[in-house]
Amino acid sequence: MITVEAARKIILAEIQTMGREKCLLSQSLGRTLAEEIVSPLNHPPWDTSAMDGYAVRKADIGEASPSAPRKLKVIEKIPAGRLPEKKLGRGEVAKIMTGAPLPEGADAIVRVEDTSQEGEEVSIFVVPDDGDFIRYKGEAIRLGDSILKKGIQIRPAEIAMMASVGKSVVSVFQQPRVAILSTGDELADLDEERGPEKILNSNGYGLAAQVSDAGGVPINLGIARDTHADLIEKLKEGLRADMILASGGVSMGDYDFVIEVLKELGAEMKFWKVSMKPGRPLAFGVISRRPVFGLPGNPVSSMVSFEQFVRPAILLASGRNETTRPTMKAVLKEEIRKRPGRRLFLRAVVSSLGDEISVCLAGDQDSAVLMSLVKANAFIILPAEGDLVKSGEQVTVQLLSDIHMVDSEG
Ligand code: AMP
Ligand code: MG
């Protein structure tokens, strides 16, 4: 049995980065950026006003106050989207809107609420500081600046940023295609007629969703019976994908043939069994440079193994800089008794109580019980050593989704 770290290292060493492709900016949400973005322009392109108000020459304002306003001449009105036509001379101001270019000679903006205009004369009630409410050319983005790094996930903010520098087509990494085979004589697919001896194939669907969530493209190979012939036929189909996942059939049972069949198909198996709970029976190998995972059959084990090993592999193949979910510390709100030996991944609920991040178990930890995974937003990760963790101790948690805001009753 190898450790989680050793297993992850072996897996990631076998991952090839996907090629690149072009993608419309408007369709790039969630994809991984395959190029560094360097700004071809300054933003703002000129000095501009950050407020609706008056562009002034500070020297003209003197000691203006509400009781002794300074009266100045309005020579122009500059809306956003038009360049100024006049230069400010002594005693002159221009009315200016947010985002409009500053007229020559102006060195501060006075907000409209600190003024009062009658005809062509405006009364200024305050003394602006030098540069008040001016956004200077290139202040937000300077021409030639590196604004986005290769290997990041494209979020709405990155899309807005790229749009702001005119990038309408971006280079992204291709999405790995991941074939998913569910194995087991007891499995029936959804909406299929089934006998009383059957259970529904949940892994196929859960894994496909995890693949999509990680940025891969799932290819459903359906269900294989626990026979050599069926396993070989279905796994062969997986060879057109970039990665293969099989679930079930990798334990010690009389019908667990997946590893044998993978070897028959030419797989070089790298390890079988990881020192963790759930998820011990994990087989990993490579068939003609394609990573192939034999995931445990129990529904929770399969999803936990995916999280810890397959997700990082998909992210790395997708060109991502960061491949593991971050961990953090939380205060444990109950006592946990455990058997020493394997690292534990416990389904848990992390909550934010005031300024404390706390965590408690999400229910039954049996690896066939999906309900506690549904309730969980995190894993508590406990070391292999030790048999007791006391309430009030700090434990390591790995967040899977948002922290709950109130408490952990649900
Ligand atoms: P196995 O490792 O094949 O012995 O499977 C372990 C347990 O997981 C058994 O109870 C299986 O019935 C169950 N199982 C295996 N594959 C699936 C699947 N695709 N969906 C739901 N349960 C499964
Ligand atoms: Mg089975």
Coordinates of C-alpha atoms and ligand atoms in Angstrom, one line a residue:
M1 CA 0.0 0.0 0.0
I2 CA 1.4 3.4 -0.9
T3 CA 0.6 6.8 0.6
V4 CA -1.8 9.3 -0.9
E5 CA 1.1 11.6 -1.8
A6 CA 3.1 8.8 -3.4
A7 CA 0.1 7.7 -5.4
R8 CA -0.6 11.3 -6.6
K9 CA 3.0 11.8 -7.6
I10 CA 3.0 8.6 -9.7
I11 CA -0.2 9.6 -11.4
L12 CA 0.8 13.2 -12.1
A13 CA 4.1 12.0 -13.6
E14 CA 2.2 10.2 -16.3
I15 CA 0.0 13.1 -17.3
Q16 CA 0.6 14.8 -20.7
T17 CA -0.6 18.4 -21.2
M18 CA -3.4 18.7 -23.8
G19 CA -2.9 20.7 -27.0
R20 CA -4.3 24.2 -27.4
E21 CA -7.2 25.5 -29.4
K22 CA -8.8 28.9 -30.1
C23 CA -12.0 29.8 -28.4
L24 CA -14.3 32.8 -28.6
L25 CA -13.9 34.9 -25.5
S26 CA -17.7 34.7 -24.9
Q27 CA -17.4 30.9 -24.7
S28 CA -14.3 30.6 -22.7
L29 CA -15.8 30.6 -19.2
G30 CA -14.2 27.8 -17.1
R31 CA -11.6 27.0 -19.6
T32 CA -7.8 27.1 -18.9
L33 CA -6.0 30.0 -20.5
A34 CA -3.1 28.7 -22.8
E35 CA -1.4 32.0 -23.4
E36 CA -0.1 34.9 -21.3
I37 CA -2.2 38.0 -22.0
V38 CA -0.1 41.2 -22.5
S39 CA -2.1 44.4 -22.8
P40 CA -1.9 46.1 -26.2
L41 CA -3.3 49.3 -24.8
N42 CA -3.5 51.7 -21.8
H43 CA -6.6 51.7 -19.7
P44 CA -7.9 54.3 -19.4
P45 CA -6.6 55.5 -22.7
W46 CA -6.3 59.1 -21.5
D47 CA -6.6 61.0 -18.2
T48 CA -10.3 60.8 -17.3
S49 CA -12.8 61.9 -14.8
A50 CA -13.9 59.5 -12.1
M51 CA -17.0 61.6 -11.2
D52 CA -19.6 63.8 -12.8
G53 CA -18.4 67.3 -12.0
Y54 CA -16.2 70.1 -13.2
A55 CA -12.6 69.9 -14.6
V56 CA -10.8 72.8 -13.0
R57 CA -7.4 74.4 -12.7
K58 CA -6.6 74.1 -9.0
A59 CA -4.8 77.5 -9.0
D60 CA -8.1 79.1 -9.9
I61 CA -10.0 77.9 -6.9
G62 CA -8.2 79.7 -4.0
E63 CA -9.9 79.4 -0.6
A64 CA -13.4 78.5 -1.9
S65 CA -16.0 77.5 0.7
P66 CA -19.8 77.1 0.9
S67 CA -20.1 80.7 2.3
A68 CA -17.5 82.1 -0.1
P69 CA -17.8 80.1 -3.3
R70 CA -15.4 80.7 -6.2
K71 CA -17.3 81.6 -9.4
L72 CA -15.7 80.4 -12.6
K73 CA -16.7 80.3 -16.3
V74 CA -18.0 77.0 -17.9
I75 CA -16.5 76.9 -21.4
E76 CA -17.5 73.4 -22.5
K77 CA -19.5 70.3 -21.6
I78 CA -17.7 67.0 -22.1
P79 CA -19.8 63.9 -22.1
A80 CA -18.3 60.4 -22.0
G81 CA -17.5 59.3 -25.5
R82 CA -16.2 62.7 -26.8
L83 CA -12.8 64.3 -26.8
P84 CA -12.6 67.9 -25.3
E85 CA -12.4 70.7 -27.9
K86 CA -11.0 73.4 -25.7
K87 CA -8.1 74.0 -23.4
L88 CA -8.8 75.5 -20.0
G89 CA -7.5 79.1 -19.6
R90 CA -7.3 81.1 -16.4
G91 CA -10.7 81.2 -14.6
E92 CA -12.2 78.5 -16.9
V93 CA -13.7 75.1 -16.2
A94 CA -15.4 72.4 -18.2
K95 CA -18.4 70.4 -17.1
I96 CA -17.3 66.8 -17.3
M97 CA -19.1 63.4 -17.0
T98 CA -17.7 60.2 -15.5
G99 CA -15.3 58.5 -17.9
A100 CA -14.9 61.6 -20.2
P101 CA -11.4 62.6 -21.2
L102 CA -9.9 65.5 -19.2
P103 CA -9.4 68.8 -21.1
E104 CA -5.9 70.2 -21.4
G105 CA -5.0 72.4 -18.4
A106 CA -7.2 70.7 -15.9
D107 CA -5.5 69.3 -12.8
A108 CA -8.5 68.3 -10.6
I109 CA -12.2 67.4 -10.7
V110 CA -14.8 69.1 -8.4
R111 CA -17.8 66.9 -7.9
V112 CA -21.1 68.3 -9.1
E113 CA -22.5 68.0 -5.6
D114 CA -19.9 70.6 -4.4
T115 CA -21.0 73.1 -7.0
S116 CA -24.0 75.1 -8.3
Q117 CA -24.3 76.3 -11.9
E118 CA -26.3 79.2 -13.2
G119 CA -26.0 79.9 -16.9
E120 CA -22.4 79.8 -17.9
E121 CA -21.2 80.5 -14.3
V122 CA -20.5 77.8 -11.8
S123 CA -20.0 78.4 -8.0
I124 CA -17.3 76.0 -6.5
F125 CA -17.8 75.4 -2.8
V126 CA -14.7 73.3 -2.0
V127 CA -10.9 73.3 -2.5
P128 CA -9.9 70.2 -4.4
D129 CA -6.7 68.4 -3.8
D130 CA -4.3 68.0 -6.7
G131 CA -5.5 65.2 -8.9
D132 CA -8.8 64.8 -7.1
F133 CA -11.1 62.3 -8.9
I134 CA -8.8 62.0 -11.9
R135 CA -8.0 58.5 -13.2
Y136 CA -4.7 58.8 -15.0
K137 CA -3.9 57.3 -18.4
G138 CA -2.8 53.6 -17.9
E139 CA -3.6 53.7 -14.2
A140 CA -5.7 50.5 -14.4
I141 CA -3.7 48.7 -17.1
R142 CA -0.5 49.8 -18.7
L143 CA 0.3 49.0 -22.3
G144 CA 2.7 46.0 -22.3
D145 CA 1.8 44.8 -18.9
S146 CA 1.3 41.1 -18.4
I147 CA -2.3 41.0 -17.2
L148 CA -3.2 37.3 -17.1
K149 CA -1.0 34.2 -16.7
K150 CA -1.1 31.0 -18.7
G151 CA -2.6 28.1 -16.8
I152 CA -5.3 30.0 -14.9
Q153 CA -9.0 29.1 -15.0
I154 CA -11.0 31.7 -16.9
R155 CA -13.7 33.2 -14.6
P156 CA -16.1 36.2 -15.2
A157 CA -13.4 38.6 -14.0
E158 CA -10.8 37.3 -16.5
I159 CA -13.4 37.5 -19.3
A160 CA -14.1 41.2 -18.4
M161 CA -10.4 41.9 -18.2
M162 CA -9.7 40.3 -21.7
A163 CA -12.7 42.2 -23.2
S164 CA -11.3 45.4 -21.8
V165 CA -8.1 45.0 -23.8
G166 CA -9.9 43.9 -27.0
K167 CA -9.2 40.1 -26.8
S168 CA -12.1 38.5 -28.7
V169 CA -10.5 35.1 -29.3
V170 CA -8.4 33.3 -26.8
S171 CA -6.1 30.4 -26.8
V172 CA -7.2 27.7 -24.3
F173 CA -6.1 24.2 -23.6
Q174 CA -8.2 21.4 -25.1
Q175 CA -10.4 19.5 -22.6
P176 CA -9.3 15.9 -21.9
R177 CA -11.9 13.3 -23.0
V178 CA -12.4 10.9 -20.1
A179 CA -14.0 7.5 -20.8
I180 CA -16.1 6.1 -17.9
L181 CA -17.0 2.4 -17.5
S182 CA -19.1 1.1 -14.7
T183 CA -18.5 -2.6 -14.0
G184 CA -20.7 -5.1 -12.2
D185 CA -23.3 -7.8 -12.9
E186 CA -25.5 -6.2 -10.4
L187 CA -25.8 -2.9 -12.2
A188 CA -28.7 -1.6 -14.2
D189 CA -28.8 1.7 -16.0
L190 CA -31.4 4.3 -15.4
D191 CA -34.7 3.9 -17.2
E192 CA -33.7 0.3 -18.1
E193 CA -36.0 -2.6 -17.1
R194 CA -34.4 -4.3 -14.2
G195 CA -34.9 -7.4 -12.1
P196 CA -35.0 -7.4 -8.3
E197 CA -31.3 -8.5 -8.1
K198 CA -30.1 -5.2 -9.6
I199 CA -29.0 -1.9 -8.3
L200 CA -28.8 1.4 -10.2
N201 CA -25.6 2.5 -11.7
S202 CA -24.9 5.7 -9.7
N203 CA -21.1 5.8 -10.2
G204 CA -21.4 6.3 -14.0
Y205 CA -23.4 9.5 -13.5
G206 CA -21.5 10.8 -10.5
L207 CA -18.1 10.3 -12.1
A208 CA -19.3 11.9 -15.4
A209 CA -20.4 14.9 -13.4
Q210 CA -17.1 15.1 -11.6
V211 CA -15.3 14.9 -14.9
S212 CA -17.3 17.8 -16.3
D213 CA -16.8 19.8 -13.1
A214 CA -13.1 19.3 -13.4
G215 CA -13.1 20.6 -17.0
G216 CA -13.0 17.3 -18.8
V217 CA -15.4 15.8 -21.3
P218 CA -17.0 12.6 -20.1
I219 CA -17.6 9.7 -22.5
N220 CA -20.0 7.2 -21.1
L221 CA -19.0 3.6 -21.9
G222 CA -22.0 2.2 -20.0
I223 CA -21.9 -0.9 -17.9
A224 CA -19.7 -3.9 -18.4
R225 CA -20.6 -7.3 -17.0
D226 CA -18.0 -9.0 -14.7
T227 CA -16.6 -11.1 -17.6
H228 CA -13.3 -10.9 -19.4
A229 CA -15.0 -10.6 -22.7
D230 CA -17.3 -7.8 -21.8
L231 CA -14.6 -5.9 -19.9
I232 CA -12.2 -6.2 -22.8
E233 CA -14.7 -5.1 -25.4
K234 CA -15.9 -2.0 -23.4
L235 CA -12.4 -1.0 -22.2
K236 CA -11.1 -1.1 -25.8
E237 CA -13.7 1.5 -26.6
G238 CA -12.1 3.7 -24.0
L239 CA -8.9 3.8 -25.9
R240 CA -10.2 6.6 -28.1
A241 CA -10.3 8.9 -25.0
D242 CA -7.4 10.7 -23.3
M243 CA -8.0 9.0 -20.0
I244 CA -10.0 6.0 -18.8
L245 CA -11.9 5.4 -15.6
A246 CA -13.4 2.1 -14.6
S247 CA -15.3 1.8 -11.4
G248 CA -15.7 -1.4 -9.4
G249 CA -14.0 -4.8 -9.9
V250 CA -10.7 -3.8 -8.4
S251 CA -11.0 -5.5 -5.0
M252 CA -10.3 -9.0 -3.9
G253 CA -13.7 -10.5 -4.9
D254 CA -14.1 -13.6 -7.2
Y255 CA -15.4 -11.4 -10.0
D256 CA -12.9 -8.5 -9.7
F257 CA -11.2 -8.8 -13.1
V258 CA -10.6 -5.2 -14.0
I259 CA -6.8 -5.2 -13.3
E260 CA -6.3 -8.5 -15.1
V261 CA -8.1 -7.2 -18.1
L262 CA -6.2 -3.9 -18.2
K263 CA -3.0 -5.9 -18.2
E264 CA -4.3 -8.0 -21.1
L265 CA -5.0 -4.8 -22.9
G266 CA -1.3 -3.9 -22.5
A267 CA -1.6 -1.7 -19.4
E268 CA 1.5 -1.1 -17.4
M269 CA 0.1 -1.1 -13.9
K270 CA 1.8 1.3 -11.5
F271 CA 0.1 0.6 -8.2
W272 CA -2.9 -1.0 -6.6
K273 CA -4.1 0.1 -3.2
V274 CA -3.6 3.4 -1.4
S275 CA -3.4 3.8 2.3
M276 CA -6.6 5.8 2.7
K277 CA -10.2 5.3 3.9
P278 CA -12.4 5.3 2.0
G279 CA -10.7 4.5 -1.3
R280 CA -8.1 1.8 -0.6
P281 CA -8.7 -0.3 -3.8
L282 CA -7.4 2.1 -6.4
A283 CA -5.5 0.7 -9.3
F284 CA -3.5 3.0 -11.7
G285 CA -1.8 2.2 -14.9
V286 CA -1.0 3.4 -18.4
I287 CA -2.1 2.0 -21.7
S288 CA -0.2 3.5 -24.6
R289 CA 0.4 6.7 -22.7
R290 CA -3.2 6.9 -21.6
P291 CA -3.7 7.0 -17.8
V292 CA -6.2 4.4 -16.7
F293 CA -7.8 4.4 -13.2
G294 CA -9.5 1.4 -11.6
L295 CA -11.6 3.2 -9.0
P296 CA -13.3 1.5 -6.1
G297 CA -16.9 0.4 -6.7
N298 CA -18.5 1.8 -3.5
P299 CA -20.2 5.0 -4.5
V300 CA -18.5 7.2 -1.9
S301 CA -15.1 5.6 -2.4
S302 CA -15.3 6.2 -6.1
M303 CA -16.1 9.9 -5.7
V304 CA -13.4 10.4 -2.9
S305 CA -10.8 8.7 -5.1
F306 CA -11.8 10.8 -8.0
E307 CA -11.4 14.0 -5.9
Q308 CA -8.0 13.1 -4.6
F309 CA -6.5 11.6 -7.8
V310 CA -8.5 11.9 -11.0
R311 CA -9.4 15.6 -10.6
P312 CA -5.8 16.7 -10.2
A313 CA -4.9 14.5 -13.2
I314 CA -7.6 16.2 -15.3
L315 CA -6.6 19.7 -14.2
L316 CA -2.9 19.0 -15.0
A317 CA -3.8 17.6 -18.4
S318 CA -5.9 20.7 -18.9
G319 CA -2.8 22.9 -18.4
R320 CA -3.9 24.2 -15.0
N321 CA -1.2 25.7 -12.7
E322 CA -3.0 24.5 -9.6
T323 CA -4.2 21.0 -9.4
T324 CA -5.2 20.3 -5.8
R325 CA -8.0 21.8 -3.8
P326 CA -6.7 24.0 -1.0
T327 CA -6.8 22.8 2.6
M328 CA -7.4 24.9 5.7
K329 CA -7.7 24.5 9.5
A330 CA -11.1 24.3 11.2
V331 CA -12.1 23.7 14.8
L332 CA -13.6 20.2 15.3
K333 CA -17.0 20.3 17.1
E334 CA -17.2 16.7 18.2
E335 CA -15.0 13.9 19.2
I336 CA -13.7 11.4 16.5
R337 CA -12.6 7.9 17.4
K338 CA -10.7 6.1 14.7
R339 CA -8.5 3.1 14.0
P340 CA -4.9 4.0 13.2
G341 CA -3.4 2.8 9.9
R342 CA -4.8 4.7 7.0
R343 CA -5.4 8.4 6.2
L344 CA -9.1 9.2 6.7
F345 CA -11.3 11.4 4.4
L346 CA -14.4 12.1 6.4
R347 CA -17.4 13.7 4.9
A348 CA -18.0 16.9 6.9
V349 CA -19.8 20.2 7.1
V350 CA -17.6 23.3 7.5
S351 CA -19.5 26.3 8.9
S352 CA -18.6 29.9 9.6
L353 CA -19.7 30.7 13.2
G354 CA -18.9 34.4 13.8
D355 CA -15.2 34.6 13.0
E356 CA -14.5 30.9 13.7
I357 CA -14.4 28.2 11.1
S358 CA -15.8 25.1 12.6
V359 CA -16.4 21.6 11.3
C360 CA -18.5 18.5 12.2
L361 CA -19.2 15.2 10.6
A362 CA -21.9 15.1 7.9
G363 CA -23.4 11.8 9.1
D364 CA -22.8 8.0 8.4
Q365 CA -19.3 7.5 7.1
D366 CA -20.0 4.1 5.5
S367 CA -18.6 4.1 2.0
A368 CA -21.9 3.1 0.5
V369 CA -23.8 6.0 2.1
L370 CA -24.1 8.8 -0.4
M371 CA -26.4 10.9 1.8
S372 CA -23.5 12.1 4.0
L373 CA -21.6 13.2 0.8
V374 CA -24.7 15.1 -0.3
K375 CA -24.7 16.9 3.1
A376 CA -21.0 17.5 3.1
N377 CA -19.2 20.6 1.8
A378 CA -15.7 19.3 2.8
F379 CA -13.5 16.4 3.9
I380 CA -11.9 16.3 7.2
I381 CA -8.5 14.8 6.5
L382 CA -7.0 12.9 9.5
P383 CA -3.5 11.4 9.6
A384 CA -3.1 7.6 9.6
E385 CA -1.7 7.8 13.1
G386 CA -3.7 8.2 16.3
D387 CA -7.0 6.8 17.5
L388 CA -8.7 9.9 19.0
V389 CA -9.3 13.5 18.0
K390 CA -10.9 15.6 20.7
S391 CA -13.6 18.1 20.2
G392 CA -12.0 21.6 20.1
E393 CA -8.9 20.5 18.3
Q394 CA -7.9 22.0 15.0
V395 CA -8.2 19.6 12.0
T396 CA -7.3 19.9 8.4
V397 CA -10.3 20.3 6.0
Q398 CA -10.5 20.3 2.3
L399 CA -13.4 22.4 0.9
L400 CA -15.5 20.9 -1.9
S401 CA -18.0 23.8 -2.1
D402 CA -19.0 26.9 -0.3
I403 CA -18.8 27.2 3.5
H404 CA -22.2 27.2 5.2
M405 CA -22.9 30.6 6.8
V406 CA -24.9 29.7 9.9
D407 CA -24.5 26.3 11.6
S408 CA -24.2 22.7 10.8
E409 CA -27.7 21.4 11.7
G410 CA -28.6 20.3 8.2
Ligands
AMP1 P1 -16.9 -3.9 -6.3 O1 -15.6 -3.2 -6.0 O2 -17.1 -4.1 -7.7 O3 -17.0 -5.2 -5.5 O4 -18.1 -2.9 -5.8 C1 -18.2 -2.6 -4.5 C2 -19.6 -2.1 -4.1 O5 -19.9 -1.0 -4.9 C3 -20.6 -3.2 -4.4 O6 -21.6 -3.1 -3.4 C4 -21.2 -2.7 -5.7 O7 -22.5 -3.1 -5.9 C5 -21.1 -1.2 -5.6 N1 -21.0 -0.6 -6.9 C6 -20.0 -1.0 -7.9 N2 -20.2 -0.2 -9.0 C7 -21.3 0.6 -8.8 C8 -21.9 1.6 -9.6 N3 -21.5 1.9 -10.8 N4 -22.9 2.3 -9.0 C9 -23.4 2.0 -7.8 N5 -22.8 1.1 -7.0 C10 -21.7 0.4 -7.5
MG2 MG -18.2 -5.4 -8.8

